Every structure is written in structure tokens, then in C-alpha cells.
Amino acid sequence: MLVLGIESSCDETGVALYDSEHGLVAHHLHTQMAMHAEYGGVVPELASRDHIRRVIPLTEACLAEVGLRLADIDAIAYTQGPGLGGALLVGTSVANALAFGLGIPVIAVHHLEGHLLSPLLATPRPDFPFLALLVSGGHTQLMAVHGVGQYQVLGETLDDAAGEAFDKTAKLLGLDYPGGPTLSRLAESGDPARFTLPRPMLNSADLDMSFSGLKTAVLTLVRQQEAQQHGTLDEQTRKDICRAFQEAIVEVLVKKSLKALKQTGMKRLVVAGGVGANRQLRAALDQAAARRKFEVFYPPLALCTDNGAMIAFAGAMRLKFAEPAAGFSVKPRWDLASLPAV
Amino acid sequence: MDSYDTSQSHLPDEAATLALAGRFARALSPGLVIHLHGDLGAGKTTFTRGLLAGLGWHGKVKSPTYTLVESYPLAPFTLHHFDLYRFADPEEWEEAGFREYFGQETVCLVEWPDKAQGLLPPADLILALEVAEQGRHYRFTALTEAGKTCLTRHSTQTAADC
């Protein structure tokens, strides 16, 4: 079965083809960040209009790349939610209209399920059950995954997502938005011993996290250093602050993941979402895994951010829920725990 | 009774921001539009969290930076908490369809209102939070009759509590 996957929940348009026998066939992504890069990395626009412009050319590009035609597609999976209503509506309408025209079924996919299952697109692929650490700009959650559609949230951020903390701290340090990846790069040559920032909720009994207070801590540190250095931060101080910040985030994420593994007795940890690409986080988790004897899995780097491949794949996992394209709706808010098990 | 156009003071720490917000919650009435000014880390979302706690909301209060809006159905009204930080162009306000969130049955709090300048429904009240040497400074400014009524109610309640 050849499944076309369409993702348009936020500011990236992703389209992919997944074959249930041959795996991922093609995937194309349009990120509005890249579009703006030449103008100095402006905030990505969230306009649904941009998804409208991109989705059909991306679909054509996927098909052309592997010499297939629309008529070869057996089913269409699309992100029905959660996300921005207008953005979701684009992928949802295109998926349903195409499927109606082709007389093939559609599969509504939950965006986070796409992320959760994306490590299954890599080799080696983890077996169920596993613990999932989902860390991105919009989400930070620890989840027990017993099978496709069997998800239990064990803990999550009470305020800012980890990726959001990265981007906002980068802004406080004068880096261009979204500056998370730049911050990580600077942190690599920063001194981890020079500054220490608080680790909110590090030792709380539960698996919840909080990252909003880190902004204030960084702000205070920046002002203090600026005062000492007569108004401007020198390059090394900026790097050292980046490092201190990254140390704090990584320690919280690692410690909470270890606690969750212990509580659930699970031996496999799957890391998904954009922050899952962070090198220091990966190094710390790999180290902990070697010490504590558990396995850790990451999706391929290209699939860490929002993409169509994970939607096509999740759709292929949910083929039994495929239905004829008829009336459609989007679910800007959608509880992951409400999904039916496969 | 005097009517208040502004109210300002100092907030030594996060607990003080939450306490102010909890008191201010009692002065709210449906239909109000409140703009929140302040830099990153000034406490805009913290204030909103305190406000929601004061209104009896026990669930999580997540930052709306990535979702752009978080909505809270409460008994007296629905509170919409917007964050326009990620807007590059005010036109995105229209494209997102947020206008319909405003009305006589809702209270709307808007962080980074400048990002949709000229298109946002006008504010009844502005709360400006500013990072100070220690803690934060805050200043409420009422811009409409509804805003003045709210601020007057808040100020007289606060005085009565002392």
C-alpha cells in the first residue's frame, strides 16, 4: 500500500510517500524559516496561504522523484490536529479533496503520534513498549508507549516547552529568532563550570517539568554580566551563558527520563521532536544509557522537525482506520490519549 | 467613588506577581480586552497564570507562544490568552481568524500586541511589566470606560483588603 502523507499543522509544509512494503519512498519539506533566511532569519510566518502555495508542488515533487503518478496512491494520511486551525485546514482539505477525486480512503493522523512513531522509521527500530521523550518548540512530554495508539502521558512541562526556552533564551542573548540551534552551537565552546543556572523541578517527586523560570534566571545573569562589562557581553561570556543554560535543560530532561524509566521499568527510550537533535542532549542520554543499561533511539535527523514522512508512516500504521473521503473537519485541540489502539 | 486611570507599584518576586493577578481577577468582567506589555521574562504569562488561578482554574497554564492562543472556559466567561510573539507581519492576525475570539462573552489577554498593530481590537486596559533591579514594576492604564470600571473595582477591593 502506498500512502501519501500531508503535514501542515504549523509553519512547515511536509509531504511524503510511504510504502508499507518498501518503507519511505520520498519526502519533501518546505520550511518557511529557510524562505526567510535570506532576509536575516525573520520570524517564520504562520500564514495558511503559504501552505496552500506549497502543498501541491511538494506532492508533485514527491511523485516525480520516484516516477509515480497520483493514480498509484492507495490512501492519503493527513494531520488533522492539534495545531493552528487555518494551517490544519489546508492539509485536511487537500487530502480529502484528492482522495475524493481519486476514490481512495483517507486517514486522519494526530501530529504528536507522527512524532512519537517517527523513530520507527530508523534502523534499528525500537520494539514496543518504550518510553518516549517528546521535546520540541511546542511540546515537552514523557510518554509510555505500549503500542500504536496506546499512549499514556507520564509527565510534561507546566509552562514553556524546552524548545521554546531555547528560542527565547537565544533572543535574550541577542541571537536571531528562532535562535535555539545557534544557542546550542555557541554552547559547545562555552565553559560549563563558569555559571550555574537553576534546574526547576529537578527533584520534584513527579515527572513534570518547568522551564519558564530559566528565562528570568538568564535575564538576571545577562544584566549582571553586562553591568560588570560596561554594557556589552564579550563573546566568551555569551558562550558560557549558553552553555550554562543548555546544561540546565539537558540535566532536567535526562534526569526526568531516567526517573520515568525507573518508574515504568522500561528499557527503551525513544527521543522525538526538534530538540531531540541537540548534540549535548544526545551525548548525555547515550552516556546514561551505557551506564544504566537501557537502549536509546533517535529518529533520523531530517525527521526530527515537523515532516510529512511521519504522517505518512503513522497513516500506514493506521490503515485499518482508513475511510472514504466525505465531510471533513480539523481538530486544533486533540488529546493524544483519546486515540483508538491499533 | 473616584475612578482610576492608572495603578502602579513594585512586585518584589514571582509570588507577588501571582498575588496581584489573583486579586485583579476579581475585578474582571466579560468583554474586556487587556494588552500585556513587557520584555521576554517580564512575567506576562506568570501574571496570566495568577489571574486564571484567581478565577478558579486548576489546570495547566501553558505558554501560548507556539500555539498563539490558549483558551480557558470558565464559569463567568471564556478567557483567551494570546501571544503574538511569533508574528512577522500584522496581517497574520487577520489570516489566523482571531477576530472572532473577541466579544461580550470573553475576556482576551494579548501578549506582544504591537505585532498586530492597527488590526487588534482596541484595549480597555494595558498592563505594562518591566524588569527592575529587584523584581518587577507594573502599571495598569485604563483606556476605556470599561477599563476604568475594572481598575476602580480592583483598586477599591485592594484598599479594602489592606
Short mmCIF file of C-alpha atoms in Angstrom, two decimals:
data_model
loop_
_atom_site.label_atom_id
_atom_site.label_comp_id
_atom_site.label_asym_id
_atom_site.label_seq_id
_atom_site.Cartn_x
_atom_site.Cartn_y
_atom_site.Cartn_z
CA MET A 1 0.00 0.00 0.00
CA LEU A 2 1.32 3.41 -0.99
CA VAL A 3 0.33 6.14 1.46
CA LEU A 4 0.67 9.87 0.76
CA GLY A 5 1.21 11.87 3.96
CA ILE A 6 0.49 15.59 4.33
CA GLU A 7 1.56 17.71 7.30
CA SER A 8 0.51 21.36 7.68
CA SER A 9 -0.15 21.88 11.39
CA CYS A 10 2.19 24.81 11.95
CA ASP A 11 4.74 26.58 9.78
CA GLU A 12 6.20 23.69 7.85
CA THR A 13 4.57 22.00 4.89
CA GLY A 14 5.64 18.37 4.62
CA VAL A 15 4.61 15.79 2.04
CA ALA A 16 5.85 12.19 1.79
CA LEU A 17 5.15 8.81 0.25
CA TYR A 18 5.41 5.69 2.42
CA ASP A 19 5.06 2.19 1.06
CA SER A 20 4.05 -0.45 3.60
CA GLU A 21 6.44 -2.90 1.95
CA HIS A 22 9.33 -0.72 0.83
CA GLY A 23 9.35 1.92 3.56
CA LEU A 24 9.81 5.63 2.98
CA VAL A 25 9.80 6.30 -0.76
CA ALA A 26 10.08 10.09 -0.95
CA HIS A 27 9.67 13.09 1.29
CA HIS A 28 9.76 16.81 0.70
CA LEU A 29 9.57 19.66 3.14
CA HIS A 30 9.06 23.35 2.81
CA THR A 31 10.13 25.26 5.86
CA GLN A 32 9.21 28.90 5.97
CA MET A 33 12.31 29.51 8.04
CA ALA A 34 14.51 28.83 5.04
CA MET A 35 12.39 31.15 2.93
CA HIS A 36 13.07 33.97 5.36
CA ALA A 37 16.73 33.19 5.99
CA GLU A 38 17.92 35.48 3.22
CA TYR A 39 16.15 38.39 4.89
CA GLY A 40 18.07 37.80 8.11
CA GLY A 41 16.12 35.00 9.77
CA VAL A 42 12.82 36.74 10.41
CA VAL A 43 10.10 35.01 12.41
CA PRO A 44 8.50 32.37 10.22
CA GLU A 45 5.10 33.48 9.03
CA LEU A 46 2.25 31.28 10.03
CA ALA A 47 0.03 32.13 7.10
CA SER A 48 -2.13 29.30 5.86
CA ARG A 49 -1.65 30.88 2.46
CA ASP A 50 1.89 29.59 2.34
CA HIS A 51 0.72 26.01 2.90
CA ILE A 52 -1.73 26.46 0.02
CA ARG A 53 1.10 27.55 -2.26
CA ARG A 54 3.35 24.63 -1.27
CA VAL A 55 1.30 21.52 -0.80
CA ILE A 56 0.54 20.61 -4.43
CA PRO A 57 4.06 21.33 -5.79
CA LEU A 58 5.53 19.25 -2.93
CA THR A 59 3.18 16.37 -3.76
CA GLU A 60 4.16 16.60 -7.42
CA ALA A 61 7.85 16.68 -6.45
CA CYS A 62 7.47 13.50 -4.36
CA LEU A 63 5.73 11.64 -7.17
CA ALA A 64 8.12 12.88 -9.86
CA GLU A 65 11.17 11.90 -7.83
CA VAL A 66 10.20 8.23 -7.90
CA GLY A 67 8.35 8.20 -11.21
CA LEU A 68 4.89 7.57 -9.78
CA ARG A 69 1.51 9.12 -10.60
CA LEU A 70 -1.38 10.21 -8.39
CA ALA A 71 -3.25 7.09 -9.53
CA ASP A 72 -0.60 4.92 -7.83
CA ILE A 73 -1.51 6.20 -4.36
CA ASP A 74 -3.67 3.85 -2.28
CA ALA A 75 -4.55 6.10 0.67
CA ILE A 76 -3.89 9.63 1.95
CA ALA A 77 -2.91 10.41 5.53
CA TYR A 78 -3.12 13.98 6.83
CA THR A 79 -2.52 15.82 10.09
CA GLN A 80 -5.98 16.56 11.48
CA GLY A 81 -4.62 18.17 14.66
CA PRO A 82 -3.52 19.51 17.02
CA GLY A 83 -2.19 22.75 15.59
CA LEU A 84 -3.31 26.03 14.07
CA GLY A 85 -6.85 25.79 12.74
CA GLY A 86 -6.22 27.61 9.46
CA ALA A 87 -2.98 25.76 8.75
CA LEU A 88 -4.53 22.36 9.50
CA LEU A 89 -7.44 23.16 7.24
CA VAL A 90 -5.13 23.39 4.23
CA GLY A 91 -3.67 19.88 4.54
CA THR A 92 -7.02 18.46 5.57
CA SER A 93 -8.91 19.94 2.59
CA VAL A 94 -6.25 18.98 0.08
CA ALA A 95 -6.04 15.42 1.44
CA ASN A 96 -9.80 14.94 1.40
CA ALA A 97 -10.31 16.55 -2.00
CA LEU A 98 -7.53 14.49 -3.61
CA ALA A 99 -8.79 11.27 -2.01
CA PHE A 100 -12.36 12.04 -3.09
CA GLY A 101 -11.19 12.69 -6.63
CA LEU A 102 -9.10 9.52 -6.74
CA GLY A 103 -11.74 7.43 -4.98
CA ILE A 104 -9.30 6.31 -2.28
CA PRO A 105 -9.62 6.40 1.54
CA VAL A 106 -8.19 8.98 3.95
CA ILE A 107 -6.63 8.54 7.38
CA ALA A 108 -6.70 11.35 9.96
CA VAL A 109 -3.42 11.44 11.90
CA HIS A 110 -2.58 13.03 15.25
CA HIS A 111 0.51 15.23 14.83
CA LEU A 112 2.13 14.02 18.05
CA GLU A 113 1.57 10.39 17.14
CA GLY A 114 3.55 11.16 14.00
CA HIS A 115 6.46 12.41 16.12
CA LEU A 116 6.16 9.52 18.58
CA LEU A 117 6.33 6.89 15.87
CA SER A 118 8.99 8.62 13.75
CA PRO A 119 11.89 6.69 15.38
CA LEU A 120 10.30 3.55 13.91
CA LEU A 121 11.40 4.87 10.51
CA ALA A 122 15.05 4.40 11.54
CA THR A 123 17.13 1.25 11.84
CA PRO A 124 17.42 -0.32 14.30
CA ARG A 125 13.79 0.30 15.19
CA PRO A 126 12.65 0.02 18.80
CA ASP A 127 10.14 -2.63 19.87
CA PHE A 128 7.10 -1.79 21.98
CA PRO A 129 6.79 -0.91 24.79
CA PHE A 130 9.03 2.13 25.09
CA LEU A 131 9.32 5.39 26.93
CA ALA A 132 9.12 8.44 24.65
CA LEU A 133 10.65 11.81 25.39
CA LEU A 134 8.96 14.24 23.04
CA VAL A 135 10.81 17.59 23.04
CA SER A 136 10.11 20.35 20.56
CA GLY A 137 9.26 24.02 20.36
CA GLY A 138 5.64 23.34 21.23
CA HIS A 139 5.80 20.21 23.40
CA THR A 140 7.80 18.62 26.18
CA GLN A 141 6.32 15.33 27.38
CA LEU A 142 7.31 11.94 28.72
CA MET A 143 5.04 9.19 27.50
CA ALA A 144 4.69 5.46 27.97
CA VAL A 145 4.07 3.91 24.55
CA HIS A 146 2.66 0.38 24.67
CA GLY A 147 1.71 0.13 21.01
CA VAL A 148 0.30 2.22 18.17
CA GLY A 149 -2.48 4.26 19.77
CA GLN A 150 -1.63 3.19 23.34
CA TYR A 151 -0.12 6.26 24.91
CA GLN A 152 -0.01 7.41 28.48
CA VAL A 153 1.36 10.82 29.43
CA LEU A 154 3.60 10.41 32.48
CA GLY A 155 4.82 13.97 32.81
CA GLU A 156 5.07 17.23 30.88
CA THR A 157 6.11 20.84 31.07
CA LEU A 158 3.86 23.02 33.18
CA ASP A 159 4.69 26.16 31.19
CA ASP A 160 7.23 26.71 28.38
CA ALA A 161 8.29 23.84 26.12
CA ALA A 162 12.04 23.08 26.11
CA GLY A 163 12.45 24.29 22.51
CA GLU A 164 10.61 27.49 23.35
CA ALA A 165 13.01 28.05 26.28
CA PHE A 166 15.90 27.65 23.82
CA ASP A 167 14.46 30.16 21.35
CA LYS A 168 13.53 32.74 23.99
CA THR A 169 16.84 32.50 25.80
CA ALA A 170 18.60 32.93 22.46
CA LYS A 171 16.59 36.11 21.97
CA LEU A 172 17.59 37.36 25.45
CA LEU A 173 21.20 36.82 24.39
CA GLY A 174 20.67 38.84 21.23
CA LEU A 175 20.66 35.89 18.82
CA ASP A 176 18.22 35.94 15.88
CA TYR A 177 14.89 34.17 16.36
CA PRO A 178 14.49 31.21 16.25
CA GLY A 179 17.91 31.05 17.81
CA GLY A 180 17.75 27.67 19.55
CA PRO A 181 20.16 25.94 17.16
CA THR A 182 22.56 28.95 17.25
CA LEU A 183 22.48 28.88 21.05
CA SER A 184 23.41 25.17 21.01
CA ARG A 185 26.30 25.83 18.66
CA LEU A 186 27.68 28.61 20.90
CA ALA A 187 27.20 26.41 23.99
CA GLU A 188 29.60 23.85 22.53
CA SER A 189 32.54 26.21 23.10
CA GLY A 190 31.21 27.53 26.40
CA ASP A 191 32.65 26.76 29.83
CA PRO A 192 30.20 24.56 31.79
CA ALA A 193 31.80 25.49 35.11
CA ARG A 194 31.62 29.29 34.94
CA PHE A 195 27.90 29.83 35.62
CA THR A 196 25.22 27.66 37.17
CA LEU A 197 21.55 28.24 36.40
CA PRO A 198 18.65 26.78 38.41
CA ARG A 199 17.12 23.42 37.45
CA PRO A 200 13.42 23.95 38.07
CA MET A 201 11.56 20.92 39.48
CA LEU A 202 14.64 18.74 39.05
CA ASN A 203 13.97 16.88 42.25
CA SER A 204 10.18 17.05 42.34
CA ALA A 205 8.56 13.69 43.01
CA ASP A 206 6.57 13.73 39.76
CA LEU A 207 7.70 13.68 36.12
CA ASP A 208 6.55 17.22 35.33
CA MET A 209 8.97 19.96 34.27
CA SER A 210 9.06 23.76 34.19
CA PHE A 211 11.27 25.92 32.01
CA SER A 212 9.74 29.37 32.21
CA GLY A 213 11.77 30.41 35.28
CA LEU A 214 15.00 29.84 33.37
CA LYS A 215 14.25 32.94 31.28
CA THR A 216 14.29 35.12 34.38
CA ALA A 217 17.46 33.43 35.61
CA VAL A 218 19.21 34.08 32.28
CA LEU A 219 17.91 37.65 32.21
CA THR A 220 19.34 38.32 35.67
CA LEU A 221 22.67 36.76 34.72
CA VAL A 222 22.88 38.76 31.47
CA ARG A 223 22.17 42.05 33.28
CA GLN A 224 24.70 41.25 35.96
CA GLN A 225 27.40 40.47 33.41
CA GLU A 226 26.52 43.49 31.28
CA ALA A 227 26.91 45.72 34.33
CA GLN A 228 30.33 44.21 35.04
CA GLN A 229 31.41 44.53 31.42
CA HIS A 230 30.10 48.09 30.94
CA GLY A 231 27.11 47.34 28.78
CA THR A 232 28.07 44.61 26.34
CA LEU A 233 28.71 40.92 26.74
CA ASP A 234 32.01 39.62 25.41
CA GLU A 235 31.81 36.62 23.11
CA GLN A 236 33.13 34.12 25.64
CA THR A 237 30.66 35.22 28.33
CA ARG A 238 27.82 34.79 25.86
CA LYS A 239 29.05 31.27 25.07
CA ASP A 240 29.41 30.46 28.76
CA ILE A 241 25.83 31.60 29.44
CA CYS A 242 24.61 29.49 26.50
CA ARG A 243 26.45 26.54 27.99
CA ALA A 244 25.02 27.09 31.49
CA PHE A 245 21.53 27.25 30.01
CA GLN A 246 21.96 24.11 27.93
CA GLU A 247 23.46 22.25 30.90
CA ALA A 248 20.34 23.08 32.95
CA ILE A 249 17.85 21.97 30.27
CA VAL A 250 19.76 18.79 29.45
CA GLU A 251 20.09 17.80 33.09
CA VAL A 252 16.35 18.21 33.69
CA LEU A 253 15.42 16.23 30.56
CA VAL A 254 17.89 13.43 31.31
CA LYS A 255 17.04 13.14 34.98
CA LYS A 256 13.28 13.08 34.35
CA SER A 257 13.73 10.49 31.60
CA LEU A 258 15.77 8.27 33.92
CA LYS A 259 13.16 8.63 36.63
CA ALA A 260 10.43 7.64 34.18
CA LEU A 261 12.40 4.60 33.01
CA LYS A 262 12.80 3.54 36.61
CA GLN A 263 9.11 4.08 37.42
CA THR A 264 7.87 2.16 34.40
CA GLY A 265 10.58 -0.49 34.39
CA MET A 266 11.04 0.16 30.67
CA LYS A 267 14.37 -0.49 28.96
CA ARG A 268 13.95 1.52 25.78
CA LEU A 269 13.90 5.30 25.43
CA VAL A 270 12.81 6.96 22.23
CA VAL A 271 13.60 10.65 21.70
CA ALA A 272 11.48 12.62 19.24
CA GLY A 273 10.91 16.27 18.30
CA GLY A 274 13.21 19.10 17.21
CA VAL A 275 15.18 19.37 20.48
CA GLY A 276 15.96 15.66 20.06
CA ALA A 277 18.55 16.81 17.52
CA ASN A 278 20.53 18.63 20.25
CA ARG A 279 24.01 17.11 20.43
CA GLN A 280 24.60 17.65 24.12
CA LEU A 281 21.24 16.05 24.96
CA ARG A 282 22.08 13.06 22.76
CA ALA A 283 25.54 12.69 24.31
CA ALA A 284 24.15 12.86 27.85
CA LEU A 285 21.43 10.30 27.08
CA ASP A 286 23.89 7.97 25.35
CA GLN A 287 26.16 8.15 28.39
CA ALA A 288 23.32 7.46 30.80
CA ALA A 289 22.14 4.57 28.60
CA ALA A 290 25.56 2.93 28.71
CA ARG A 291 25.73 3.34 32.48
CA ARG A 292 22.15 2.30 33.27
CA LYS A 293 21.86 -0.40 30.64
CA PHE A 294 18.96 0.84 28.56
CA GLU A 295 18.68 1.47 24.83
CA VAL A 296 18.08 4.89 23.35
CA PHE A 297 16.65 5.53 19.87
CA TYR A 298 16.53 8.70 17.80
CA PRO A 299 14.68 9.40 14.56
CA PRO A 300 16.88 10.31 11.58
CA LEU A 301 17.89 13.98 11.95
CA ALA A 302 15.83 15.02 8.93
CA LEU A 303 12.71 13.67 10.64
CA CYS A 304 13.19 15.44 14.00
CA THR A 305 11.29 18.55 12.93
CA ASP A 306 7.75 18.55 11.55
CA ASN A 307 7.59 16.50 8.35
CA GLY A 308 5.29 14.56 6.07
CA ALA A 309 7.14 11.26 6.42
CA MET A 310 6.00 10.72 9.98
CA ILE A 311 2.40 11.42 8.95
CA ALA A 312 2.56 9.01 6.01
CA PHE A 313 4.11 6.39 8.30
CA ALA A 314 1.58 6.86 11.14
CA GLY A 315 -1.13 6.68 8.45
CA ALA A 316 0.27 3.38 7.19
CA MET A 317 0.18 2.06 10.77
CA ARG A 318 -3.48 3.08 10.96
CA LEU A 319 -4.64 1.75 7.61
CA LYS A 320 -7.44 -0.16 9.27
CA PHE A 321 -9.00 3.18 10.24
CA ALA A 322 -8.92 4.43 6.66
CA GLU A 323 -12.29 5.67 5.49
CA PRO A 324 -13.80 7.11 2.34
CA ALA A 325 -13.27 10.85 1.99
CA ALA A 326 -16.54 12.56 2.84
CA GLY A 327 -17.22 15.58 5.07
CA PHE A 328 -14.10 16.64 6.99
CA SER A 329 -13.04 18.72 9.96
CA VAL A 330 -9.86 19.69 11.80
CA LYS A 331 -9.03 19.23 15.48
CA PRO A 332 -6.84 22.16 16.60
CA ARG A 333 -7.00 20.62 20.10
CA TRP A 334 -6.87 16.88 20.31
CA ASP A 335 -5.94 14.71 23.28
CA LEU A 336 -3.42 12.05 22.27
CA ALA A 337 -4.80 9.67 24.90
CA SER A 338 -8.16 9.61 23.09
CA LEU A 339 -6.79 7.77 20.02
CA PRO A 340 -8.01 4.24 19.39
CA ALA A 341 -5.40 1.49 19.75
CA VAL A 342 -4.38 -0.39 16.62
CA MET B 1 -16.20 56.98 44.28
CA ASP B 2 -13.04 58.06 42.43
CA SER B 3 -12.33 56.46 39.13
CA TYR B 4 -8.84 55.19 38.48
CA ASP B 5 -6.98 55.67 35.21
CA THR B 6 -3.73 54.13 36.35
CA SER B 7 -2.42 51.97 39.13
CA GLN B 8 1.22 51.09 39.61
CA SER B 9 3.63 49.61 42.09
CA HIS B 10 6.50 47.21 42.62
CA LEU B 11 6.50 43.42 42.63
CA PRO B 12 9.44 42.01 44.56
CA ASP B 13 9.14 38.44 43.24
CA GLU B 14 7.06 35.91 41.28
CA ALA B 15 4.78 35.28 44.28
CA ALA B 16 3.90 38.99 44.31
CA THR B 17 3.04 38.90 40.59
CA LEU B 18 0.77 35.89 41.18
CA ALA B 19 -0.87 37.58 44.18
CA LEU B 20 -1.54 40.80 42.24
CA ALA B 21 -3.05 38.77 39.41
CA GLY B 22 -5.20 36.76 41.83
CA ARG B 23 -6.64 40.00 43.27
CA PHE B 24 -7.08 41.56 39.85
CA ALA B 25 -9.07 38.51 38.68
CA ARG B 26 -11.96 39.59 40.92
CA ALA B 27 -12.28 42.90 39.07
CA LEU B 28 -12.69 41.34 35.61
CA SER B 29 -15.93 41.42 33.67
CA PRO B 30 -16.82 39.82 30.32
CA GLY B 31 -15.95 41.80 27.21
CA LEU B 32 -12.64 43.22 28.49
CA VAL B 33 -9.59 43.34 26.25
CA ILE B 34 -6.28 43.59 28.10
CA HIS B 35 -2.92 44.12 26.43
CA LEU B 36 0.16 42.88 28.24
CA HIS B 37 3.38 44.79 27.58
CA GLY B 38 6.81 43.69 28.73
CA ASP B 39 10.01 42.05 27.52
CA LEU B 40 10.74 38.35 27.49
CA GLY B 41 10.80 37.10 31.07
CA ALA B 42 8.95 40.14 32.47
CA GLY B 43 6.18 37.92 33.81
CA LYS B 44 3.29 38.28 31.33
CA THR B 45 2.45 34.59 31.32
CA THR B 46 3.07 34.39 35.07
CA PHE B 47 0.51 37.17 35.53
CA THR B 48 -1.96 35.26 33.36
CA ARG B 49 -1.36 32.13 35.41
CA GLY B 50 -2.16 34.03 38.62
CA LEU B 51 -5.24 35.53 37.01
CA LEU B 52 -6.54 32.11 35.99
CA ALA B 53 -5.84 30.69 39.45
CA GLY B 54 -7.86 33.60 40.89
CA LEU B 55 -10.72 32.66 38.58
CA GLY B 56 -10.71 29.10 39.87
CA TRP B 57 -8.79 27.45 37.01
CA HIS B 58 -6.88 24.45 38.36
CA GLY B 59 -5.48 23.04 35.12
CA LYS B 60 -2.17 23.80 33.47
CA VAL B 61 -1.41 27.23 32.04
CA LYS B 62 0.97 26.71 29.16
CA SER B 63 2.80 29.41 27.31
CA PRO B 64 0.83 30.21 24.13
CA THR B 65 3.94 31.22 22.18
CA TYR B 66 3.78 28.28 19.81
CA THR B 67 0.03 27.74 19.73
CA LEU B 68 -0.59 31.54 19.51
CA VAL B 69 -3.70 31.22 21.69
CA GLU B 70 -4.75 29.14 24.68
CA SER B 71 -8.40 29.27 25.72
CA TYR B 72 -9.86 28.64 29.15
CA PRO B 73 -13.61 28.04 29.51
CA LEU B 74 -14.51 29.46 32.94
CA ALA B 75 -17.89 29.84 34.62
CA PRO B 76 -18.42 33.58 34.05
CA PHE B 77 -16.67 33.81 30.65
CA THR B 78 -14.09 32.19 28.43
CA LEU B 79 -10.61 33.68 28.76
CA HIS B 80 -8.42 33.72 25.65
CA HIS B 81 -4.69 34.15 26.21
CA PHE B 82 -2.91 35.28 23.03
CA ASP B 83 0.79 35.53 22.36
CA LEU B 84 1.67 37.25 19.09
CA TYR B 85 5.43 36.98 19.66
CA ARG B 86 5.95 34.90 16.53
CA PHE B 87 4.06 37.19 14.19
CA ALA B 88 6.27 38.68 11.49
CA ASP B 89 3.53 40.69 9.85
CA PRO B 90 0.37 42.18 11.42
CA GLU B 91 -1.62 40.69 8.51
CA GLU B 92 -1.15 37.30 10.14
CA TRP B 93 -3.69 38.42 12.72
CA GLU B 94 -6.42 38.54 10.07
CA GLU B 95 -5.26 35.33 8.44
CA ALA B 96 -5.34 33.45 11.73
CA GLY B 97 -9.02 34.35 12.17
CA PHE B 98 -8.56 35.57 15.73
CA ARG B 99 -11.02 38.44 15.46
CA GLU B 100 -13.92 36.11 16.26
CA TYR B 101 -12.44 35.33 19.68
CA PHE B 102 -13.32 38.84 20.84
CA GLY B 103 -16.80 39.66 22.09
CA GLN B 104 -19.03 40.43 25.04
CA GLU B 105 -18.77 36.85 26.37
CA THR B 106 -14.99 36.63 26.51
CA VAL B 107 -12.02 38.24 28.21
CA CYS B 108 -8.97 38.50 25.97
CA LEU B 109 -5.39 38.93 27.18
CA VAL B 110 -2.89 39.72 24.47
CA GLU B 111 0.90 39.43 24.83
CA TRP B 112 3.02 41.29 22.24
CA PRO B 113 0.03 43.31 20.90
CA ASP B 114 2.44 45.50 18.87
CA LYS B 115 2.93 42.58 16.50
CA ALA B 116 -0.62 43.09 15.20
CA GLN B 117 -0.64 46.86 15.49
CA GLY B 118 -3.58 48.57 13.85
CA LEU B 119 -5.59 45.36 13.47
CA LEU B 120 -6.17 44.29 17.06
CA PRO B 121 -9.42 45.25 18.77
CA PRO B 122 -8.51 48.23 21.00
CA ALA B 123 -7.51 47.57 24.60
CA ASP B 124 -9.68 48.53 27.57
CA LEU B 125 -6.66 48.17 29.79
CA ILE B 126 -2.91 47.91 29.41
CA LEU B 127 -0.69 46.17 31.90
CA ALA B 128 2.98 47.03 31.48
CA LEU B 129 5.51 44.86 33.31
CA GLU B 130 9.10 45.98 33.47
CA VAL B 131 12.14 44.18 34.83
CA ALA B 132 13.62 46.23 37.69
CA GLU B 133 16.82 45.94 39.69
CA GLN B 134 14.97 43.64 42.07
CA GLY B 135 11.70 42.14 40.86
CA ARG B 136 9.34 43.98 38.52
CA HIS B 137 7.49 47.27 38.16
CA TYR B 138 3.91 47.17 36.94
CA ARG B 139 1.49 49.78 35.69
CA PHE B 140 -2.15 49.38 34.73
CA THR B 141 -3.56 52.01 32.39
CA ALA B 142 -7.29 52.18 31.67
CA LEU B 143 -8.18 53.40 28.19
CA THR B 144 -11.96 52.99 28.10
CA GLU B 145 -14.91 53.32 30.49
CA ALA B 146 -14.98 49.52 30.90
CA GLY B 147 -11.26 49.59 31.68
CA LYS B 148 -11.72 52.37 34.24
CA THR B 149 -14.55 50.49 35.92
CA CYS B 150 -12.39 47.40 36.15
CA LEU B 151 -9.40 49.28 37.52
CA THR B 152 -11.56 51.18 40.00
CA ARG B 153 -13.05 47.91 41.23
CA HIS B 154 -9.57 46.44 41.56
CA SER B 155 -8.15 49.45 43.41
CA THR B 156 -11.04 49.73 45.86
CA GLN B 157 -11.00 45.99 46.52
CA THR B 158 -7.26 46.10 47.14
CA ALA B 159 -7.70 49.04 49.51
CA ALA B 160 -10.46 47.18 51.34
CA ASP B 161 -8.21 44.14 51.75
CA CYS B 162 -5.50 46.18 53.45
#
